[in-house]
Coordinates of C-alpha atoms in Angstrom, one line a residue:
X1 CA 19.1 -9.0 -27.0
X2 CA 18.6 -9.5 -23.5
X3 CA 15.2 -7.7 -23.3
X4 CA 14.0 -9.2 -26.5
X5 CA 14.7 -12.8 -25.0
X6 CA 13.1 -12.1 -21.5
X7 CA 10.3 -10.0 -23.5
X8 CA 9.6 -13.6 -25.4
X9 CA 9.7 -15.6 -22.4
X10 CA 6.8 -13.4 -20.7
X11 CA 4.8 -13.1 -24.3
X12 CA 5.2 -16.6 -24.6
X13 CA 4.0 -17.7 -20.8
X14 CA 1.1 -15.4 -21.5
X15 CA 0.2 -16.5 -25.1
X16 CA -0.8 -19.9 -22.9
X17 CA -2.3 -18.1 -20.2
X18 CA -4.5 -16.3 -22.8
X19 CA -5.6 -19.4 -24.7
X20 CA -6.5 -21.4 -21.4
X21 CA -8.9 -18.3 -20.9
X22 CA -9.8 -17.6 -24.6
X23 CA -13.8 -16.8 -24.7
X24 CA -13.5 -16.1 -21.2
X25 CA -12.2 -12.4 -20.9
X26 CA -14.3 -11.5 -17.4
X27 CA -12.8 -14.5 -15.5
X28 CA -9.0 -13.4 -16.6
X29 CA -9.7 -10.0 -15.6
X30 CA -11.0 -11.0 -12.0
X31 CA -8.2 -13.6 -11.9
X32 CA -5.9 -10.6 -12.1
X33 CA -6.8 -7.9 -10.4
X34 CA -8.4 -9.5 -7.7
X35 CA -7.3 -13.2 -7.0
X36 CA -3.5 -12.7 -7.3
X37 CA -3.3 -8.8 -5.6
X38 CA -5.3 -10.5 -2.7
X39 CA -3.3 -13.8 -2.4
X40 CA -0.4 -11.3 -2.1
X41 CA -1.5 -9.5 0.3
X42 CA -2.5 -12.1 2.3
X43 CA 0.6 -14.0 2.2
X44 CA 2.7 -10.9 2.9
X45 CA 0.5 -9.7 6.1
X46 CA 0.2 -13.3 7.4
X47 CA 3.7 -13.6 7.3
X48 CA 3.7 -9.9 9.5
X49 CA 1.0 -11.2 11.7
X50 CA 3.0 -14.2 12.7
X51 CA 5.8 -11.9 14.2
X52 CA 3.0 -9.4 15.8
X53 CA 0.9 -12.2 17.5
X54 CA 3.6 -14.6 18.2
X55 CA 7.1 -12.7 17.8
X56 CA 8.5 -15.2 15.7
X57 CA 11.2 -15.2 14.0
X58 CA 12.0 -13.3 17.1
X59 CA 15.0 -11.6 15.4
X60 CA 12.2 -9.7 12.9
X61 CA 11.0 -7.5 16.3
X62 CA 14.3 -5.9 17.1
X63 CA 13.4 -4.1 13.6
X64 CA 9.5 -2.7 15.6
X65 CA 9.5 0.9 14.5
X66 CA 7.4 1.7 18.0
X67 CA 9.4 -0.7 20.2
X68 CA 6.6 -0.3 23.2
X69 CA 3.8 -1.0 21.1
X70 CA 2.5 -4.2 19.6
X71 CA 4.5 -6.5 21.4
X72 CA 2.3 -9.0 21.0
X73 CA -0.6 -7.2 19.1
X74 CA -4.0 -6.6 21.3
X75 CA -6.4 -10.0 19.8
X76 CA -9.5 -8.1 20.5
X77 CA -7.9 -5.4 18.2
X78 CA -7.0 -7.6 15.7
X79 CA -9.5 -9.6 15.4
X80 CA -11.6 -6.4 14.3
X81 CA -9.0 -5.5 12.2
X82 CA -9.6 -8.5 10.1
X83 CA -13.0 -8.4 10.3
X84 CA -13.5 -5.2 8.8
X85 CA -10.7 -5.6 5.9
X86 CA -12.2 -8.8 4.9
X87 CA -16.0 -6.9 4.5
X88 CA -14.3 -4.0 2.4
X89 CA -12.3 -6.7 0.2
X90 CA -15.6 -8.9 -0.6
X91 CA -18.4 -6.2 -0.6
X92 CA -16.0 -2.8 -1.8
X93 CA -13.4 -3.6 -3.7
X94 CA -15.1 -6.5 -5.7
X95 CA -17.6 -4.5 -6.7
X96 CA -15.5 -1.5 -7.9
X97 CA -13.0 -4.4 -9.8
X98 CA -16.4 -5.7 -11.8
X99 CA -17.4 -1.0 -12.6
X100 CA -13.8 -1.0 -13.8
X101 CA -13.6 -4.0 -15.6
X102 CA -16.6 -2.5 -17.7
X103 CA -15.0 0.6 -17.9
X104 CA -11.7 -0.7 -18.8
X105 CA -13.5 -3.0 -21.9
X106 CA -15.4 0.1 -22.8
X107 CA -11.8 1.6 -23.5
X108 CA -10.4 -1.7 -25.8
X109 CA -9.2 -5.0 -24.8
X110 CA -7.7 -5.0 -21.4
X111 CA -7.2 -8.8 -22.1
X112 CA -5.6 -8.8 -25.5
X113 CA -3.2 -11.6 -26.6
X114 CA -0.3 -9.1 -26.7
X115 CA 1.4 -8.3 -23.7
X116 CA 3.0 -4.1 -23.8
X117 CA 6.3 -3.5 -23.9
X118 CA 9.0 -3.5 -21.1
X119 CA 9.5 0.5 -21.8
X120 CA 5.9 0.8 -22.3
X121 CA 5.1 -0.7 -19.0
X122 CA 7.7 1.1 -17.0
X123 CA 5.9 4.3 -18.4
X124 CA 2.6 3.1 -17.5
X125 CA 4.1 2.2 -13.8
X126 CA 5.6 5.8 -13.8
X127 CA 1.8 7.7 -14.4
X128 CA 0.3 5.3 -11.9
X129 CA 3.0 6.4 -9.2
X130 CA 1.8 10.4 -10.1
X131 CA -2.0 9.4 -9.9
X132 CA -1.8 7.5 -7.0
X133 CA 0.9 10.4 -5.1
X134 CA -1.9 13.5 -5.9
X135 CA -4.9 11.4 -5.3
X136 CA -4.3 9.7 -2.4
X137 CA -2.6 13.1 -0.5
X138 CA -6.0 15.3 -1.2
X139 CA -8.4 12.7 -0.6
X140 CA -6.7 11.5 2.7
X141 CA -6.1 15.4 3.2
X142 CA -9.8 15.8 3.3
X143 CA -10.5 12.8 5.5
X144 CA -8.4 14.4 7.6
X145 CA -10.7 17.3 8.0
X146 CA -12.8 17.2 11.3
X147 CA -16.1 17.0 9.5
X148 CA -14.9 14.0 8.3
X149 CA -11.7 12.9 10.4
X150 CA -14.8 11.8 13.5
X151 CA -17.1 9.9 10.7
X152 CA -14.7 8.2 8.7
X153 CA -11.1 8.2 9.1
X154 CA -10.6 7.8 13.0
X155 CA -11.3 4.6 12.3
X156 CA -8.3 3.8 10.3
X157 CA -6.1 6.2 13.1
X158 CA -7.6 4.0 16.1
X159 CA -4.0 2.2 15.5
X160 CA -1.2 4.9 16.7
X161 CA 1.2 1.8 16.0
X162 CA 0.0 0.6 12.5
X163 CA 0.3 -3.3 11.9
X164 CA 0.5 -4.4 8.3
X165 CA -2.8 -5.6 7.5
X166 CA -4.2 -2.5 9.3
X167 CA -3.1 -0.5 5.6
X168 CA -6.9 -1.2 4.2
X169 CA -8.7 -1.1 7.8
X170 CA -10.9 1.7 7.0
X171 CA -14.3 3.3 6.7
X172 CA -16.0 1.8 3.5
X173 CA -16.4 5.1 2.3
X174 CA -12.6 6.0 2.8
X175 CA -11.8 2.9 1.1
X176 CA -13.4 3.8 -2.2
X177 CA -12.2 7.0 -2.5
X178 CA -9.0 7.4 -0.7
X179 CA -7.6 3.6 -0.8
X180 CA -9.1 1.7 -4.5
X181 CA -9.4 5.2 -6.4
X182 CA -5.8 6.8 -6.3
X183 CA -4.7 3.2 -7.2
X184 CA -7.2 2.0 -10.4
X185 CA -7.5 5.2 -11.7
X186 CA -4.3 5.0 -13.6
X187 CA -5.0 1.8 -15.7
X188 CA -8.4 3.4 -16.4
X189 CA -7.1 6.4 -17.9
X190 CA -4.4 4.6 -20.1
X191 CA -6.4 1.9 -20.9
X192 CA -3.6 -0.6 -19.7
X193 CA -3.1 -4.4 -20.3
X194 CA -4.3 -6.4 -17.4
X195 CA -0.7 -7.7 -17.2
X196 CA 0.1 -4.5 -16.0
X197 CA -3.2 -3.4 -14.2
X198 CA -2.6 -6.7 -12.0
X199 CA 1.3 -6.3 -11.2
X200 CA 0.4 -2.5 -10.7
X201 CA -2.3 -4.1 -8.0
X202 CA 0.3 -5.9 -6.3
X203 CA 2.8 -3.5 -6.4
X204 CA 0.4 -1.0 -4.4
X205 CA -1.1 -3.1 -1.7
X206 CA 2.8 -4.9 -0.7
X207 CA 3.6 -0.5 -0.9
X208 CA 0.9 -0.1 1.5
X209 CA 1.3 -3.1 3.7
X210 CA 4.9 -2.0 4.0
X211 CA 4.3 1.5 4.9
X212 CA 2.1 0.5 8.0
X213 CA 4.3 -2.8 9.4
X214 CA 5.7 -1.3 11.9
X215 CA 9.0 -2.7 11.2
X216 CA 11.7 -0.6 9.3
X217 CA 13.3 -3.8 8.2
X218 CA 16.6 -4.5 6.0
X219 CA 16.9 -3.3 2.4
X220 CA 12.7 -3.1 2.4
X221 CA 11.2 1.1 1.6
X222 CA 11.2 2.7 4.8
X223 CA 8.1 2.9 6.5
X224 CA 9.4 5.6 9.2
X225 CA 7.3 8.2 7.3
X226 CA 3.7 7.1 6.7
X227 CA 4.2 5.4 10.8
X228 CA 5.0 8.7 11.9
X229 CA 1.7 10.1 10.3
X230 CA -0.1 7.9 12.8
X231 CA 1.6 8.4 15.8
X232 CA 1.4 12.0 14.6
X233 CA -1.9 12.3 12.2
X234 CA -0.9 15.9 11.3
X235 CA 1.8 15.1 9.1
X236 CA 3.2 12.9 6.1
X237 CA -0.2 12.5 4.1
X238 CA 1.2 11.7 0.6
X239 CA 3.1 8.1 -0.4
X240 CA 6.5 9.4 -1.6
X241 CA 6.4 12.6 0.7
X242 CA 6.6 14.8 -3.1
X243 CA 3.1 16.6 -1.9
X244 CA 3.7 16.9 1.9
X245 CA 7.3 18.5 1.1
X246 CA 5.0 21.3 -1.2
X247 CA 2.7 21.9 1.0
X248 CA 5.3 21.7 4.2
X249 CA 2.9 18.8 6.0
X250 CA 5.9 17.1 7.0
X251 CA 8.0 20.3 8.8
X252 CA 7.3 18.5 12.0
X253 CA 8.8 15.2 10.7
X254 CA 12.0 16.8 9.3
X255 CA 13.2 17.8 12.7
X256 CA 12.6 14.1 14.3
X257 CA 14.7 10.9 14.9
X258 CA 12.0 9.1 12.6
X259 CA 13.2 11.7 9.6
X260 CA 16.9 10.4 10.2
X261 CA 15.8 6.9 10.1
X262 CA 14.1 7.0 6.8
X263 CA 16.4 5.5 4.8
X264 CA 17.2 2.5 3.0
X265 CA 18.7 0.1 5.9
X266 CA 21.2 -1.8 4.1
X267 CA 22.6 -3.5 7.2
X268 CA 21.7 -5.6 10.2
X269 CA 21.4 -3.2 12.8
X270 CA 18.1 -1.6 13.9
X271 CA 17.7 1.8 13.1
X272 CA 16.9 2.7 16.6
X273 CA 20.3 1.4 17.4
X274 CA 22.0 3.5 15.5
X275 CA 20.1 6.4 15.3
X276 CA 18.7 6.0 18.9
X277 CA 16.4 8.6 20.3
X278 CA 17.3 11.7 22.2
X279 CA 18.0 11.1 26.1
X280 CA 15.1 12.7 28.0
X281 CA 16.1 15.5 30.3
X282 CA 16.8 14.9 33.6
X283 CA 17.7 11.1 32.7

């Protein structure tokens, strides 16, 4: 009873949405998957860049991951940062949104007045997760390669100590096929709703901006792993750590301080507190 109330709650706020927008199916779908994934992103990272430019709420940096680094983040750096994620959101990914939204049409109506079902959804979530997990270890894998690493993907690894925003700074090139591609494959394939497709959307890029804050921060996913991949670049290529465990690129971050601290903090002391790094020798 419970799901069948909040299931008519969400089918009814949508039966509105979907009769604002009737006859005008394109302007839904870009609504969607682009206006509302980007709106969140930008929200969540200029909340993040507040505490890296002007440490505040000051209580936030006791959580820095790096505790030298970024404290306050280099302008110059930053500004650049910006610069370039802004240029791969308006001239890559908007692009690649309008290919899919063809492709996605071409497979039946992405934008049909019925929204899917909870279980359905949570499914559809669940395929998405694999897609994203095998695409995105190859494909960074392979940008990873030196042929490639020194044309494309130093870029992304000129931060050591990852900021938020940082998460799509990247080659344009790496951006189609190692950032957008793992993640809108999976609607593609299943032919989702764009209900779905857009929460999927969000889900991915607050994933992402999460995994390169720089702050392990309470009751939020750990980000120890994917920040020790860029102090490290060697290790941790995958998302959930499923393909780096198979093919053992994360031995190196099993024996480390970072492995302990990757864990769900579910209090208010720092990580490095509590799990504080080894004394060197002769200290």
């Amino acid at each position: 009873k419970f799901w069948g109330a909040s299931g008519d709650f969400w089918q009814n706020l949508w039966t509105k949405v979907y009769l604002a927008f009737e006859g005008h199916d394109a302007d839904l779908f870009f609504l969607g998957t682009m206006l509302v994934p980007t709106s969140v992103f930008w929200v969540l990272n200029g909340l993040l860049l507040l505490v890296d430019t002007a440490g505040k709420p000051s209580f936030i940096t006791r959580y820095r991951i790096q505790e030298d680094k970024n404290s306050p983040v280099d302008p110059t750096k930053l500004r650049q940062a910006v610069k370039t994620v802004l240029f791969n959101q308006v001239f890559v990914s908007v692009p690649m949104v309008v290919a899919i939204y063809f492709l996605m049409s071409w497979r039946g109506d992405a934008c049909g007045p019925e929204l899917p079902t909870f279980h359905w959804a949570l499914m559809e979530l669940a395929v998405f997760s694999i897609l994203e997990e095998i695409l995105f270890y190859y494909t960074h894998r392979l940008f990873h390669h030196p042929s490639l690493y020194k044309h494309f993907h130093k870029q992304h690894h000129e931060w050591t100590a990852p900021i938020g925003v940082v998460s799509i700074y990247a080659h344009p090139l790496e951006h189609v096929i190692s950032n957008m591609l793992p993640v809108v494959i999976g609607p593609v394939v299943v032919g989702s709703h764009i209900t779905t497709t857009s929460m999927w959307y969000c889900v991915a890029l607050v994933s992402t901006t999460i995994s390169h804050c720089g702050y392990h921060l309470p009751f939020l996913p750990s980000p120890e792993f994917h920040d020790f991949h860029h102090l490290r670049f060697n290790q941790c290529y995958g998302v959930f750590g499923i393909l780096d465990r198979l093919h053992s690129t994360d031995s190196k971050f099993r024996q480390t301080k970072q492995y302990e601290r990757h864990t769900l903090l579910t209090s208010l002391t720092p990580l490095t507190q509590s799990i504080p790094d080894t004394p060197k020798k002769g200290r």
